[in-house]
Amino acid sequence: MLFAGCPSGQATTTDADATSDAVTTGSTTPTPATDGPGTSSSTSDAPTTTTTTTTGTTDELTSSTSSTSSTGAETTSSSSTGEPPPSIAVVPITDDNRAYVEMHGGWGPHLRGLMRAPDDSLWFHVDAGEDGLHNRTIRYFRRGADEPAWSLIAEQQHTDVVQQNVASVMLGATILSYGVNVQQHYLEECYFDTTNPANRACNAVLIGGQVYATPLSSNYVGAAVLGPGAQIVWFTVVGANGGPGQLIYTYNYGGGWNGPVVADLGGANDIGYVHAMATPQGQLALVGQTFTGAYPNGTYAAVVADITPGQVPTFTTLDSPDPAAVVRSGADLLYDANGETHVLALFDGAVAYYHRPAGAAWAGHTAPLHVFADTYRARFAYPDDAETWLVRGSASGQGVQLLRAPMGPGPLAWGAAEVLEVASAGDGFASPSALYVESRTYQLAPAGGLQFAVCGQYQVGDRTIWHGSAE
């Protein structure tokens, strides 16, 4: 089993694809790849563009569809949105993404996004280090508003030793990245000024003027923008020997870090892979993955909660779309302009969609409303807070799709969604190991357009990340 460098052998949560990144075409049961580590296909710097327009359908979405695009990929689409389908250009960000046999390059897609600076440039970071237990460097990439390609702008060294990938957000023109220093036992913050790359450093987080000491077995960091000049950072403390764990978070409105706030997990051993987004009321809506028991003889669950800064959250478990399905993890969360919450959760070879009406509690809304079959990764894209897209990566080598659903209020009508196939960026991109989006999770401003990034398949293309955008 691949694992994401858990501290002291205690952490039990694994990324949902840890044993199944590589798949064989046509199969809904992922199987491990056999290629050597760090291999990837050569790719061209020239953008790849695809446009698809076909007839609509209201059937449940599955991995096989009824019509064929000009590229030969099967697709469906609908004109119910009234908008013509965009063309999608795909260009490389990097072919030196951090990837190892024991930790695939798509691990932790919730930790970063495409981030838009005030000058309208896009930024993205990747991590670097010699193995899965040592994350040494943050590498910052930039693509200007009128630039055709991405450039590596700067690198920054972590304090010693940050083990896993770090979580990043952008406040103004500054990228802030957070990780757990597992040797010196503190929460690390790295800042990077995108207007002056020389202005950068990594330091321990202070709470009350003192270095905040993280408990033993602290793991699975995450971060989100909480409001103007404000951010929130969380991590899990893994319970010893399969015992109860904790979620710990701290928040900063610009004048210093508050808390920490400690929440128990109802007996679960840990919580990881948290996707979250702030609400206009200053709360944080989240979905994450819990594990209960002593690994590997335990159970997974996808749980949702709302955090009011300074208070202890209550977690609610999402229902499985099939009693025989094994829940694996939360996959994404979107809080929309209508005050409604949309959630994706990953099950066996599929992703389920959930919806909570504005002002409602999660109780009574834990049943899935739609299931995307043959899906390994799925993320919401919400350009300009005006329309909702889903970026979907196949589990069986069928490629990446964009789905545009008619807007609410109410649950998104995925059965009537327009579907566009994204042309493959190269070997390994038919079953991506990670999807990234531009989102208000990682920046205060709305997304400036339909933007996403794709990391390739484990041991085939997971050292390579490509950027896709609507034109």
Coordinates of C-alpha atoms in Angstrom, one line a residue:
M1 CA 0.0 0.0 0.0
L2 CA 1.2 3.5 -0.8
F3 CA 1.1 5.9 2.1
A4 CA 1.7 9.5 2.4
G5 CA 4.5 9.7 4.9
C6 CA 2.7 9.4 8.1
P7 CA 4.5 10.5 11.3
S8 CA 5.8 7.9 13.8
G9 CA 3.9 5.2 12.0
Q10 CA 0.7 6.4 13.7
A11 CA -1.3 8.0 10.9
T12 CA -3.8 5.7 9.3
T13 CA -5.6 7.8 6.7
T14 CA -4.5 7.1 3.2
D15 CA -5.4 9.0 0.1
A16 CA -8.3 7.4 -1.6
D17 CA -6.2 6.2 -4.6
A18 CA -3.3 5.0 -2.6
T19 CA -3.6 1.5 -3.8
S20 CA -5.3 2.2 -7.1
D21 CA -3.9 5.1 -9.0
A22 CA -3.1 3.2 -12.2
V23 CA -6.0 1.5 -14.0
T24 CA -6.5 -0.5 -17.1
T25 CA -8.8 0.9 -19.8
G26 CA -12.4 -0.4 -19.6
S27 CA -12.0 -1.6 -16.0
T28 CA -13.9 -0.1 -13.0
T29 CA -11.6 -1.8 -10.6
P30 CA -8.3 0.1 -10.5
T31 CA -5.1 -2.0 -10.3
P32 CA -1.6 -0.9 -9.4
A33 CA 0.8 0.3 -12.1
T34 CA 3.9 -1.7 -12.9
D35 CA 6.1 1.0 -14.4
G36 CA 9.1 2.3 -12.6
P37 CA 8.9 5.3 -10.3
G38 CA 9.2 8.8 -11.7
T39 CA 8.5 7.8 -15.3
S40 CA 6.5 10.1 -17.5
S41 CA 5.9 10.6 -21.2
S42 CA 7.4 13.4 -23.1
T43 CA 5.0 16.2 -23.8
S44 CA 4.8 19.1 -26.2
D45 CA 4.7 22.7 -25.0
A46 CA 2.1 23.5 -27.6
P47 CA -1.4 23.9 -26.3
T48 CA -3.9 21.1 -27.0
T49 CA -7.4 22.4 -27.8
T50 CA -10.7 20.6 -28.0
T51 CA -14.3 21.8 -28.6
T52 CA -17.3 19.5 -28.3
T53 CA -21.0 20.1 -29.1
T54 CA -23.5 17.3 -29.1
T55 CA -27.1 16.6 -28.3
G56 CA -28.5 16.7 -24.7
T57 CA -29.5 13.9 -22.4
T58 CA -31.2 13.6 -19.0
D59 CA -30.0 10.1 -18.3
E60 CA -27.7 9.3 -15.4
L61 CA -24.1 10.0 -16.2
T62 CA -22.0 6.9 -16.7
S63 CA -18.6 6.1 -18.2
S64 CA -20.2 5.3 -21.6
T65 CA -22.3 7.9 -23.4
S66 CA -24.3 8.1 -26.6
S67 CA -22.5 10.3 -29.1
T68 CA -19.0 10.9 -30.4
S69 CA -17.0 14.1 -30.7
S70 CA -14.6 15.1 -33.5
T71 CA -11.7 13.8 -31.5
G72 CA -13.2 10.3 -31.3
A73 CA -14.0 10.5 -27.6
E74 CA -17.5 9.6 -26.5
T75 CA -19.4 12.5 -25.0
T76 CA -22.8 14.0 -24.2
S77 CA -23.7 17.6 -23.8
S78 CA -26.8 19.8 -23.3
S79 CA -27.8 23.2 -24.5
S80 CA -30.0 23.7 -21.4
T81 CA -27.6 26.3 -20.0
G82 CA -28.1 28.5 -23.1
E83 CA -24.3 29.0 -23.4
P84 CA -22.1 27.7 -26.2
P85 CA -19.4 25.2 -25.0
P86 CA -16.0 26.7 -24.6
S87 CA -12.8 25.4 -26.2
I88 CA -10.3 24.1 -23.7
A89 CA -6.5 24.8 -24.1
V90 CA -4.1 22.7 -22.2
V91 CA -0.5 23.7 -21.4
P92 CA 2.2 22.2 -19.1
I93 CA 2.9 23.7 -15.7
T94 CA 5.8 21.3 -14.7
D95 CA 7.2 17.9 -15.5
D96 CA 9.1 17.8 -12.2
N97 CA 6.2 17.2 -9.7
R98 CA 7.1 15.4 -6.5
A99 CA 6.3 11.7 -7.0
Y100 CA 7.6 8.5 -5.5
V101 CA 6.8 4.8 -5.4
E102 CA 5.4 5.2 -1.9
M103 CA 3.6 8.5 -2.5
H104 CA 2.1 9.3 -5.9
G105 CA 2.3 12.7 -7.4
G106 CA -1.4 13.4 -7.1
W107 CA -1.5 13.0 -3.4
G108 CA -3.4 15.7 -1.6
P109 CA -5.2 17.6 -4.4
H110 CA -7.2 19.5 -1.7
L111 CA -4.0 21.2 -0.5
R112 CA -3.5 23.6 -3.4
G113 CA -5.2 25.3 -6.3
L114 CA -4.6 27.7 -9.1
M115 CA -4.4 31.0 -7.3
R116 CA -5.0 34.4 -8.9
A117 CA -2.9 37.4 -7.8
P118 CA -4.1 41.1 -8.0
D119 CA -2.3 41.5 -11.3
D120 CA -4.4 38.7 -12.7
S121 CA -1.5 36.3 -12.9
L122 CA -2.1 32.7 -11.9
W123 CA 0.2 30.9 -9.5
F124 CA 0.7 27.3 -8.5
H125 CA 3.1 25.6 -6.2
V126 CA 4.6 22.1 -6.1
D127 CA 6.7 20.5 -3.5
A128 CA 10.2 18.9 -3.8
G129 CA 12.2 16.5 -1.7
E130 CA 14.3 13.3 -2.0
D131 CA 11.6 10.9 -0.8
G132 CA 8.2 10.7 0.7
L133 CA 9.4 11.4 4.2
H134 CA 11.2 14.7 3.3
N135 CA 9.5 17.7 1.8
R136 CA 12.4 20.2 1.4
T137 CA 11.2 22.9 -1.0
I138 CA 8.3 24.9 -2.3
R139 CA 8.5 25.6 -6.0
Y140 CA 6.5 28.6 -7.2
F141 CA 5.2 28.7 -10.8
R142 CA 3.6 31.7 -12.5
R143 CA 1.6 32.3 -15.7
G144 CA 0.8 36.0 -16.5
A145 CA -2.5 37.1 -17.8
D146 CA -1.1 37.4 -21.3
E147 CA 1.6 34.8 -21.2
P148 CA 1.2 31.5 -23.1
A149 CA 3.3 29.4 -20.7
W150 CA 4.1 28.8 -17.1
S151 CA 7.5 29.8 -15.6
L152 CA 9.3 28.7 -12.4
I153 CA 9.8 31.9 -10.5
A154 CA 11.4 30.9 -7.2
E155 CA 12.1 28.2 -4.7
Q156 CA 11.9 28.3 -0.9
Q157 CA 13.4 25.9 1.6
H158 CA 11.2 24.5 4.4
T159 CA 12.4 24.3 8.0
D160 CA 13.7 20.8 8.8
V161 CA 11.7 18.4 8.7
V162 CA 8.4 18.9 7.0
Q163 CA 7.3 15.5 5.8
Q164 CA 4.2 15.8 3.7
N165 CA 2.9 18.3 1.1
V166 CA 1.9 21.7 2.4
A167 CA -1.4 23.6 2.1
S168 CA -1.3 27.0 0.4
V169 CA -3.7 30.0 0.1
M170 CA -3.3 33.5 -1.4
L171 CA -4.0 36.6 0.6
G172 CA -3.6 39.7 -1.6
A173 CA -0.3 39.2 -3.5
T174 CA 1.1 36.8 -0.8
I175 CA 1.1 33.0 -1.0
L176 CA 1.0 31.5 2.5
S177 CA 1.9 27.8 2.9
Y178 CA 1.4 25.6 5.9
G179 CA 2.9 22.3 7.0
V180 CA 3.6 20.3 10.1
N181 CA 7.3 20.2 11.2
V182 CA 7.4 16.6 12.5
Q183 CA 10.9 16.9 13.9
Q184 CA 10.6 20.2 15.9
H185 CA 6.9 19.7 16.4
Y186 CA 5.4 23.0 15.3
L187 CA 3.1 24.4 12.6
E188 CA 5.2 26.0 9.9
E189 CA 4.1 29.1 7.9
C190 CA 6.0 30.1 4.7
Y191 CA 5.2 33.4 3.0
F192 CA 6.0 34.4 -0.5
D193 CA 5.5 37.8 -2.0
T194 CA 4.5 37.4 -5.7
T195 CA 5.4 41.1 -6.4
N196 CA 8.9 40.6 -4.9
P197 CA 10.0 37.0 -4.9
A198 CA 13.0 37.8 -2.7
N199 CA 10.6 38.6 0.1
R200 CA 10.0 35.1 1.4
A201 CA 10.7 33.0 4.6
C202 CA 9.4 30.1 6.6
N203 CA 8.8 30.4 10.3
A204 CA 7.0 28.6 13.2
V205 CA 3.4 29.8 13.8
L206 CA 3.0 31.8 17.0
I207 CA -0.1 31.7 19.2
G208 CA -0.1 34.2 22.1
G209 CA 3.4 35.2 21.2
Q210 CA 4.7 31.6 21.7
V211 CA 5.7 28.9 19.2
Y212 CA 2.7 26.6 19.0
A213 CA 3.8 23.1 19.8
T214 CA 1.9 20.5 17.7
P215 CA 1.1 17.2 19.5
L216 CA 2.8 14.0 18.6
S217 CA 1.3 12.3 15.5
S218 CA 0.0 15.5 14.1
N219 CA -0.7 15.1 10.4
Y220 CA -2.8 16.0 7.4
V221 CA -2.7 19.7 7.4
G222 CA -5.1 21.9 5.4
A223 CA -5.8 25.6 4.9
A224 CA -8.5 27.9 3.5
V225 CA -9.1 31.6 3.1
L226 CA -11.6 32.7 5.8
G227 CA -12.3 36.2 4.7
P228 CA -10.4 39.5 3.8
G229 CA -7.0 39.1 5.3
A230 CA -8.0 36.0 7.2
Q231 CA -7.2 32.3 7.0
I232 CA -7.8 29.1 8.9
V233 CA -5.4 26.1 9.2
W234 CA -6.2 22.7 10.6
F235 CA -4.6 19.3 11.1
T236 CA -5.4 16.0 12.7
V237 CA -3.9 14.3 15.7
V238 CA -3.9 10.5 15.0
G239 CA -5.0 8.5 18.0
A240 CA -2.5 6.0 19.4
N241 CA -3.1 2.3 18.5
G242 CA -6.3 3.0 16.7
G243 CA -7.7 5.1 19.5
P244 CA -9.7 8.3 19.2
G245 CA -8.1 11.2 17.4
Q246 CA -8.7 14.9 17.2
L247 CA -9.1 17.8 14.7
I248 CA -7.2 20.9 15.7
Y249 CA -7.5 24.3 14.0
T250 CA -6.2 27.8 14.4
Y251 CA -7.4 31.0 12.7
N252 CA -6.0 34.4 12.0
Y253 CA -8.0 37.6 11.1
G254 CA -4.8 39.5 10.4
G255 CA -3.8 40.4 14.0
G256 CA -2.4 37.0 15.0
W257 CA -3.3 33.4 15.4
N258 CA -6.2 32.4 17.7
G259 CA -7.0 29.1 19.5
P260 CA -6.1 26.4 19.0
V261 CA -9.5 24.8 19.1
V262 CA -9.5 21.0 19.7
A263 CA -12.4 18.8 18.5
D264 CA -12.8 15.1 19.1
L265 CA -13.9 13.0 16.3
G266 CA -16.6 10.8 17.9
G267 CA -14.1 8.0 18.3
A268 CA -12.6 8.1 14.9
N269 CA -8.8 7.7 14.7
D270 CA -8.2 10.7 12.5
I271 CA -9.7 13.0 9.9
G272 CA -7.8 13.9 6.7
Y273 CA -8.2 15.1 3.1
V274 CA -10.5 18.0 4.1
H275 CA -12.0 20.1 1.4
A276 CA -13.4 23.3 2.8
M277 CA -14.8 26.7 1.8
A278 CA -15.7 29.8 3.8
T279 CA -19.2 31.2 3.9
P280 CA -20.0 34.9 3.8
Q281 CA -21.0 34.6 7.5
G282 CA -17.5 33.7 8.4
Q283 CA -18.0 30.0 8.9
L284 CA -16.1 27.2 7.2
A285 CA -18.1 24.4 5.6
L286 CA -16.0 21.2 5.2
V287 CA -16.0 17.6 4.0
G288 CA -13.3 15.1 5.1
Q289 CA -12.4 11.5 5.5
T290 CA -12.4 9.8 8.9
F291 CA -10.9 6.4 9.8
T292 CA -12.1 4.5 12.8
G293 CA -10.2 1.6 14.3
A294 CA -6.6 0.3 14.1
Y295 CA -5.3 0.5 10.6
P296 CA -5.8 -1.4 8.4
N297 CA -8.6 -3.1 10.2
G298 CA -11.0 -0.2 10.4
T299 CA -13.6 1.7 8.5
Y300 CA -13.6 4.8 6.5
A301 CA -16.4 7.5 6.4
A302 CA -17.0 10.8 4.6
V303 CA -18.1 13.4 7.1
V304 CA -19.3 17.0 6.8
A305 CA -19.3 19.8 9.3
D306 CA -19.4 23.6 9.8
I307 CA -16.8 25.4 11.8
T308 CA -17.6 28.7 13.5
P309 CA -14.2 30.0 14.5
G310 CA -13.6 29.5 18.1
Q311 CA -16.2 26.8 18.5
V312 CA -16.0 23.0 18.4
P313 CA -17.7 21.5 15.2
T314 CA -20.1 18.6 15.1
F315 CA -19.5 16.0 12.4
T316 CA -22.2 14.3 10.3
T317 CA -21.6 11.1 8.3
L318 CA -22.7 11.0 4.6
D319 CA -24.7 8.0 3.4
S320 CA -23.3 5.6 0.9
P321 CA -25.0 5.5 -2.5
D322 CA -24.9 1.7 -2.3
P323 CA -25.0 -0.4 0.9
A324 CA -22.2 -2.6 -0.6
A325 CA -20.0 0.4 -1.5
V326 CA -17.0 1.3 0.6
V327 CA -16.8 5.0 1.4
R328 CA -13.3 6.3 0.9
S329 CA -13.1 10.1 1.2
G330 CA -14.5 13.5 0.6
A331 CA -13.8 14.7 -2.9
D332 CA -14.7 18.4 -2.9
L333 CA -17.0 21.1 -1.5
L334 CA -18.6 24.2 -3.0
Y335 CA -20.6 26.9 -1.1
D336 CA -22.4 28.9 -3.8
A337 CA -23.8 32.4 -4.0
N338 CA -27.3 31.1 -3.1
G339 CA -26.0 29.9 0.3
E340 CA -26.3 26.3 -0.7
T341 CA -23.6 23.6 -0.1
H342 CA -22.6 21.1 -2.7
V343 CA -20.4 18.1 -1.7
L344 CA -18.7 15.3 -3.5
A345 CA -17.6 12.1 -1.8
L346 CA -15.5 9.2 -3.3
F347 CA -16.7 5.6 -3.1
D348 CA -15.7 2.4 -4.9
G349 CA -14.9 3.6 -8.4
A350 CA -17.5 6.4 -8.2
V351 CA -18.2 9.8 -6.8
A352 CA -21.5 10.8 -5.2
Y353 CA -23.1 14.2 -5.1
Y354 CA -24.8 15.7 -2.1
H355 CA -26.7 19.0 -1.6
R356 CA -27.7 21.0 1.5
P357 CA -30.2 23.9 1.1
A358 CA -29.4 27.4 2.3
G359 CA -29.9 27.7 6.1
A360 CA -30.4 24.0 6.6
A361 CA -28.4 21.6 8.8
W362 CA -26.8 18.5 7.3
A363 CA -29.2 16.2 9.1
G364 CA -31.8 15.1 6.6
H365 CA -29.5 15.9 3.6
T366 CA -27.0 13.1 3.9
A367 CA -28.3 10.9 1.0
P368 CA -26.6 11.2 -2.4
L369 CA -28.6 12.8 -5.2
H370 CA -26.4 11.7 -8.1
V371 CA -23.6 9.2 -8.7
F372 CA -20.9 9.7 -11.3
A373 CA -19.8 6.2 -12.3
D374 CA -16.2 5.4 -13.3
T375 CA -14.9 8.4 -11.5
Y376 CA -11.7 8.6 -9.5
R377 CA -11.2 12.4 -9.0
A378 CA -13.9 15.2 -9.3
R379 CA -13.7 18.9 -8.4
F380 CA -16.1 21.8 -8.6
A381 CA -15.2 24.8 -10.8
Y382 CA -17.2 27.9 -10.2
P383 CA -15.9 30.7 -12.5
D384 CA -17.0 34.2 -11.6
D385 CA -19.5 32.7 -9.1
A386 CA -21.8 32.5 -12.0
E387 CA -22.1 28.9 -13.2
T388 CA -21.0 25.5 -11.8
W389 CA -18.8 23.0 -13.6
L390 CA -17.5 19.7 -12.6
V391 CA -14.0 18.5 -13.6
R392 CA -14.2 14.7 -13.7
G393 CA -11.3 12.2 -14.0
S394 CA -12.1 8.7 -15.1
A395 CA -11.0 5.7 -13.0
S396 CA -10.7 3.4 -16.0
G397 CA -8.8 5.4 -18.6
Q398 CA -11.6 7.2 -20.2
G399 CA -10.1 10.7 -19.8
V400 CA -11.1 14.0 -18.2
Q401 CA -14.5 15.6 -18.7
L402 CA -16.0 19.0 -17.9
L403 CA -19.7 19.0 -17.0
R404 CA -21.7 22.2 -16.9
A405 CA -24.9 21.9 -14.9
P406 CA -27.9 24.2 -15.0
M407 CA -27.8 26.5 -12.0
G408 CA -30.1 26.3 -9.0
P409 CA -31.4 27.2 -6.6
G410 CA -31.7 23.7 -5.5
P411 CA -29.6 20.6 -6.3
L412 CA -27.5 20.8 -9.4
A413 CA -29.2 18.9 -12.3
W414 CA -26.2 16.7 -13.3
G415 CA -28.5 14.4 -15.3
A416 CA -29.0 17.4 -17.7
A417 CA -25.4 18.6 -17.7
E418 CA -23.5 19.5 -20.8
V419 CA -20.4 17.3 -21.1
L420 CA -17.1 18.3 -22.8
E421 CA -14.2 15.9 -23.3
V422 CA -10.8 17.4 -22.6
A423 CA -8.1 16.3 -25.1
S424 CA -5.5 14.1 -23.4
A425 CA -2.3 15.9 -22.4
G426 CA -0.2 12.8 -22.9
D427 CA 0.3 9.3 -21.5
G428 CA -1.3 8.9 -18.0
F429 CA -3.8 11.7 -18.3
A430 CA -6.7 9.4 -19.2
S431 CA -6.8 8.4 -15.5
P432 CA -5.5 11.4 -13.6
S433 CA -4.2 11.1 -10.0
A434 CA -5.2 14.7 -9.1
L435 CA -7.3 17.6 -10.2
Y436 CA -6.8 21.1 -9.1
V437 CA -9.1 24.2 -9.6
E438 CA -9.2 27.9 -9.1
S439 CA -11.5 28.3 -6.1
R440 CA -12.4 30.7 -3.3
T441 CA -11.0 28.0 -1.0
Y442 CA -7.5 29.3 -1.9
Q443 CA -8.2 33.0 -2.7
L444 CA -10.6 35.7 -1.7
A445 CA -11.6 36.7 -5.2
P446 CA -13.9 34.6 -7.3
A447 CA -12.3 32.5 -10.0
G448 CA -11.6 34.6 -13.1
G449 CA -12.6 31.9 -15.5
L450 CA -12.9 28.1 -16.0
Q451 CA -9.4 27.0 -14.8
F452 CA -8.2 23.6 -13.7
A453 CA -5.0 21.5 -13.6
V454 CA -4.4 17.8 -14.0
C455 CA -1.7 15.5 -12.6
G456 CA -1.2 12.3 -14.5
Q457 CA -1.5 8.7 -13.5
Y458 CA 0.6 7.1 -10.8
Q459 CA 4.1 6.0 -12.2
V460 CA 3.0 7.0 -15.7
G461 CA 2.5 10.7 -15.7
D462 CA 2.3 11.8 -12.1
R463 CA 5.5 13.9 -12.3
T464 CA 3.7 16.1 -14.8
I465 CA 0.9 18.7 -14.2
W466 CA -1.0 20.4 -17.0
H467 CA -3.2 23.5 -16.9
G468 CA -6.5 23.6 -18.7
S469 CA -8.5 26.8 -19.3
A470 CA -11.5 27.9 -21.3
E471 CA -11.0 30.1 -24.3

